[in-house]
Amino acid sequence: MLPHGKGKYLWSDGTVYEGDWEGGKMTGKGKIFWPSQAKYEGDFSGGYIHGFGTFLGCDSSIYVGSLNMNSPHGIGRKQYPNSDVYEGCWKEAIREGSGRYVWSNGNMYIGNWKNGTMSGRGVMKWVDGSLFDGFWSNGLRNGSGIYRFADGSYYSGTWSKGLKDGLGTFYPAGCNLQGNEEKRKKEPSRSLSAGSEEQETPSVKRSFSDKISSRFLRNSRKFSDKTTLLDDERGCTNIVDESCVTSHDSYDGQIDCPDNQALAYEREYMQGVLIKERIRNVSKSSHRTKQRLKFAKEVKRSSFGDIFKGQRSYYLMLSLQLGIRYTVGKITPVPMREVRSSDFGSQARIRMYFPRKGSKLTPPHKSINFYWKDYCPMVFRNLRELFKLNAADYMMSICGDEGLRELSSPGKSGSLFYLSQDDRFVIKTLKKSELKVLLKMLPKYYIHVKAHDNTLITKFFGAHRISLKHGKKIRFVVMGNMFCTELRIHRRYDLKGSTHGRCTNKDDIDESTTLKDLDLAYEFHMDKSLRESLFRQLSLDSAFLESQQIIDYSLLLGLHFRAPEHLKSFLESQDSLDKSGSTSPAADGSISGELSIPPQGLVLVTHEPESVSHAPGPHIRGSTLKAHSIGNKEVDLLLPGTGRLRVQLGVNMPAQANHKLVQTETASAEIELFEVYDVVLYLGIIDILQEYNVKKKLEHRFKSLKFDPLSISVVEPKAYSKRFISFLEKIFPRDR
């Protein structure tokens, strides 16, 4: 009584199916025609369009490729009604993964997609020869990249929401971009991102033909219209020849300037506004004529001493993920309880051997054989709970499929740094002495962070050790990333309150450089109540570190600048800047009308819990601060074009930065000029694992070499704490 085998079925609405049937359902090869003139020919399974086939929409769109449950899913090619063409990966009828989009006017994009928009690493080329190779987010340039103008000039820098934002260098025409010699394969790569559009739930009363065709008809015109809009906006479209495709996870390019090209322009932007430019003679400095391009979110393969070289660094990442997944999974089912003194003892360890072939307790893996040790698992489990960190989120962030990103060390410690795929956590390798200090101070640290929700001291989430053959041991700690924010951090400062060796060579400064005390040329003026809260907590935290005999710690300060209103006249689209190598927004891909410059600076509004994000992260713990300017009420920070941010201690703190300008030699020394910027501050206390006794040994060493130990911060904890607070009071002065 059920259709089975080959046959033809005609619905009352005029829909026709011809093909294979099995158990009353369309299964196998077949064709289906709708009254709207749409048709499909290809594979069916269980009554659904499923497999490989060709769909012709009623709007003249054509899709050829893989399908799953009536939706494009997998690898496929779609031609839109306006002749745009996309070839690549799909997920539930949404462009997702790697793919190539060609607009009808010849503009092209090859790279990663997420939720139907360009996101991740990608290359775009315009028909006039302009090219951009870098990172994207939600269809806009966002992150590090290189822009090649049609005349052959280059700009290497960072973008935020489609606008230049941060430091960059402009190279006039005549410089040569040298990329990887080997061309990349043109096959779409595996998608590394997730996200999809929810599938429509079919109604029981709808006809079968409506259920099948609705998905195609609903998405076909929507995608075509959306890509047409992107093409009009110019900054969200276009792609490059396949010969320009680079690997999405690494780029090894150089900009080479010939001897006859002597000048380059180091520029700084704020939300698309050019605020600073420095002309540099590149021919006089051989190491600067071949500048290696750095991308902030790329994997950098470096070495860790003589232990991990090349591929072994990859093995370390795998071992970290395996060990953390094992220990967190082992401790999480244990019922929550208060920590005991035994939880801090030398026996509070989890040890496990991870052979490559696996064992009864461990899975097989692709790393090398290693021994794993987890320190004080119950203590760190409770700390993660204190910091409102869910165990599943913690494991997914660090142990997810996208892996960890290796970063270069911002200091001279030689430590190896990893960043989780969602930027929430930093993993740092430790010296044996640093791990001893951490474990020694852990009982008091636990009490301190439990008593003070707003502590600025580094948040620790776990301490571990990996042991290899021949006795090689790597110790590391998992910390919160205080710069995990949707705002771009334009400046980073490591402040100790010292002057000896606390400056950075200007030629070595780029977007990722962490500057030092003598590089800071700003004073920050804050709301009275915000400042009082800040210094109250700084005093408590420094007193705690003093009690633990800790010195040489730093205040890590991150600044997000907002472009001043009066600098609108200095937009790069002006003809005056074109003469120095820049071009108009239409020519370099900028989007007119999207400048997010606040008309009234930073705006504080009364806190509304339902209006701000409470997504899990390193900043979820901590109370909302009160501001004196609006009657000592809890406040949010309102940023046009960004959203509403909760103001916490060390997070999203608004301030006004007064910048003292350096006078030229011809200017009068008596005149002092200041520039004023609206800034958002992010700050915390780091490097808290240096004990005073260790510094004592250095003091004797420097005395024997006839150095002044006081000039290099070799001071007692009490004196160090006093000097640290005194220095911060100077850069955060009280308003009169």
Short mmCIF file of C-alpha atoms in Angstrom, two decimals, residues 177-355:
data_model
loop_
_atom_site.label_atom_id
_atom_site.label_comp_id
_atom_site.label_asym_id
_atom_site.label_seq_id
_atom_site.Cartn_x
_atom_site.Cartn_y
_atom_site.Cartn_z
CA LEU A 177 55.13 42.71 -0.94
CA GLN A 178 56.78 39.32 -0.75
CA GLY A 179 54.49 36.57 0.42
CA ASN A 180 55.03 32.87 0.77
CA GLU A 181 56.70 31.42 -2.30
CA GLU A 182 54.51 28.36 -2.38
CA LYS A 183 50.98 29.02 -3.56
CA ARG A 184 48.22 27.66 -1.43
CA LYS A 185 45.87 24.97 -2.59
CA LYS A 186 42.60 26.29 -3.90
CA GLU A 187 40.41 23.75 -2.17
CA PRO A 188 38.12 25.12 0.56
CA SER A 189 39.44 24.22 4.02
CA ARG A 190 37.58 22.83 6.97
CA SER A 191 35.47 25.35 8.83
CA LEU A 192 36.83 26.33 12.23
CA SER A 193 33.86 28.39 13.32
CA ALA A 194 30.35 27.63 14.42
CA GLY A 195 26.98 29.27 14.32
CA SER A 196 23.95 28.78 12.13
CA GLU A 197 20.51 30.01 11.40
CA GLU A 198 17.79 28.09 13.14
CA GLN A 199 15.88 25.71 10.91
CA GLU A 200 12.24 26.43 10.39
CA THR A 201 9.92 23.97 12.11
CA PRO A 202 7.48 22.59 9.53
CA SER A 203 3.79 22.79 10.28
CA VAL A 204 1.70 19.64 10.19
CA LYS A 205 -0.98 21.34 8.09
CA ARG A 206 1.41 22.51 5.38
CA SER A 207 1.75 20.44 2.23
CA PHE A 208 4.84 18.31 1.77
CA SER A 209 5.94 20.37 -1.21
CA ASP A 210 5.82 23.57 0.85
CA LYS A 211 8.03 22.02 3.51
CA ILE A 212 10.71 21.16 0.98
CA SER A 213 10.72 24.37 -1.03
CA SER A 214 10.34 26.90 1.78
CA ARG A 215 13.97 26.76 2.88
CA PHE A 216 15.34 27.46 -0.59
CA LEU A 217 12.85 30.18 -1.44
CA ARG A 218 13.31 31.88 1.93
CA ASN A 219 17.10 32.14 1.69
CA SER A 220 17.76 32.65 -2.00
CA ARG A 221 16.65 36.26 -2.37
CA LYS A 222 17.79 37.20 1.14
CA PHE A 223 21.41 36.24 0.39
CA SER A 224 21.34 37.94 -2.99
CA ASP A 225 20.02 41.20 -1.55
CA LYS A 226 22.49 41.11 1.33
CA THR A 227 25.51 40.63 -0.89
CA THR A 228 24.33 43.40 -3.20
CA LEU A 229 24.26 45.75 -0.21
CA LEU A 230 27.75 44.66 0.79
CA ASP A 231 29.00 45.38 -2.68
CA ASP A 232 27.56 48.89 -2.56
CA GLU A 233 29.30 49.55 0.74
CA ARG A 234 32.61 48.47 -0.77
CA GLY A 235 34.26 47.87 2.57
CA CYS A 236 32.51 44.55 3.08
CA THR A 237 32.99 42.87 -0.26
CA ASN A 238 35.26 41.61 -2.95
CA ILE A 239 37.94 39.00 -3.33
CA VAL A 240 41.26 38.22 -4.82
CA ASP A 241 42.65 35.90 -7.45
CA GLU A 242 43.43 32.43 -6.20
CA SER A 243 47.11 33.19 -6.61
CA CYS A 244 46.76 35.63 -3.73
CA VAL A 245 45.20 33.13 -1.31
CA THR A 246 47.21 32.66 1.87
CA SER A 247 46.90 30.19 4.68
CA HIS A 248 44.32 31.25 7.21
CA ASP A 249 46.52 30.36 10.18
CA SER A 250 49.85 31.91 9.23
CA TYR A 251 51.30 34.62 7.06
CA ASP A 252 54.98 35.12 6.48
CA GLY A 253 55.19 38.27 4.38
CA GLN A 254 57.60 41.14 4.09
CA ILE A 255 57.48 44.64 2.73
CA ASP A 256 60.71 45.46 0.97
CA CYS A 257 61.52 49.05 0.11
CA PRO A 258 64.19 49.73 -2.52
CA ASP A 259 67.07 52.04 -1.83
CA ASN A 260 65.52 54.86 -3.81
CA GLN A 261 62.40 54.78 -1.63
CA ALA A 262 63.55 56.46 1.57
CA LEU A 263 60.38 57.37 3.43
CA ALA A 264 57.64 55.51 5.27
CA TYR A 265 54.85 56.99 7.39
CA GLU A 266 54.10 55.59 10.83
CA ARG A 267 50.51 56.51 11.63
CA GLU A 268 48.06 56.15 14.47
CA TYR A 269 44.30 56.13 14.03
CA MET A 270 41.33 56.29 16.37
CA GLN A 271 38.12 54.93 14.88
CA GLY A 272 39.19 56.00 11.40
CA VAL A 273 40.61 59.40 12.41
CA LEU A 274 44.30 60.02 11.77
CA ILE A 275 45.68 61.56 14.97
CA LYS A 276 49.42 61.11 14.62
CA GLU A 277 51.99 60.64 11.89
CA ARG A 278 55.72 60.15 12.02
CA ILE A 279 57.93 60.16 8.92
CA ARG A 280 60.67 57.56 9.05
CA ASN A 281 63.71 57.16 6.78
CA VAL A 282 63.70 53.44 6.00
CA SER A 283 66.87 53.43 3.91
CA LYS A 284 69.05 54.28 6.91
CA SER A 285 67.96 51.29 8.92
CA SER A 286 68.49 47.96 7.23
CA HIS A 287 66.51 46.01 9.81
CA ARG A 288 63.52 48.25 9.23
CA THR A 289 63.57 48.08 5.45
CA LYS A 290 62.38 44.47 5.72
CA GLN A 291 59.62 44.69 8.28
CA ARG A 292 58.00 41.41 9.15
CA LEU A 293 54.25 41.73 9.30
CA LYS A 294 52.68 40.68 12.57
CA PHE A 295 49.09 39.70 13.15
CA ALA A 296 47.83 39.83 16.72
CA LYS A 297 45.58 36.76 16.51
CA GLU A 298 47.90 34.41 14.60
CA VAL A 299 49.81 31.42 15.86
CA LYS A 300 53.47 32.24 16.23
CA ARG A 301 55.66 29.13 16.28
CA SER A 302 58.60 29.86 18.54
CA SER A 303 60.82 27.82 20.81
CA PHE A 304 60.82 27.35 24.58
CA GLY A 305 64.43 26.98 25.58
CA ASP A 306 65.88 23.80 24.13
CA ILE A 307 62.82 21.71 24.99
CA PHE A 308 60.21 22.60 22.42
CA LYS A 309 61.33 23.46 18.91
CA GLY A 310 59.20 23.53 15.80
CA GLN A 311 56.55 20.84 15.97
CA ARG A 312 57.22 20.12 19.64
CA SER A 313 55.54 23.38 20.56
CA TYR A 314 52.43 21.89 18.98
CA TYR A 315 52.90 18.81 21.18
CA LEU A 316 53.01 21.04 24.24
CA MET A 317 49.66 22.60 23.30
CA LEU A 318 48.10 19.17 22.87
CA SER A 319 49.51 18.01 26.21
CA LEU A 320 48.13 21.08 27.98
CA GLN A 321 44.68 20.47 26.58
CA LEU A 322 44.72 16.76 27.39
CA GLY A 323 45.85 17.35 30.97
CA ILE A 324 43.41 20.17 31.70
CA ARG A 325 40.51 18.23 30.20
CA TYR A 326 41.41 15.23 32.38
CA THR A 327 41.86 17.05 35.70
CA VAL A 328 38.87 19.39 35.36
CA GLY A 329 36.72 16.44 34.36
CA LYS A 330 38.01 14.47 37.35
CA ILE A 331 37.50 17.16 39.99
CA THR A 332 34.17 18.60 38.76
CA PRO A 333 31.94 15.66 39.87
CA VAL A 334 33.32 15.93 43.42
CA PRO A 335 30.72 17.70 45.62
CA MET A 336 31.52 21.30 46.45
CA ARG A 337 32.94 21.96 49.90
CA GLU A 338 35.08 24.49 51.71
CA VAL A 339 38.79 24.10 51.21
CA ARG A 340 40.82 22.55 54.01
CA SER A 341 44.42 23.03 55.02
CA SER A 342 45.22 19.64 53.47
CA ASP A 343 44.05 20.96 50.08
CA PHE A 344 47.10 23.23 50.05
CA GLY A 345 49.57 20.56 51.15
CA SER A 346 52.25 18.75 49.19
CA GLN A 347 49.97 15.72 48.83
CA ALA A 348 47.21 17.72 47.14
CA ARG A 349 48.20 16.66 43.65
CA ILE A 350 46.70 14.71 40.76
CA ARG A 351 49.28 12.72 38.83
CA MET A 352 48.71 10.81 35.61
CA TYR A 353 50.74 9.24 32.81
CA PHE A 354 49.53 9.89 29.27
CA PRO A 355 51.02 7.31 26.88
#
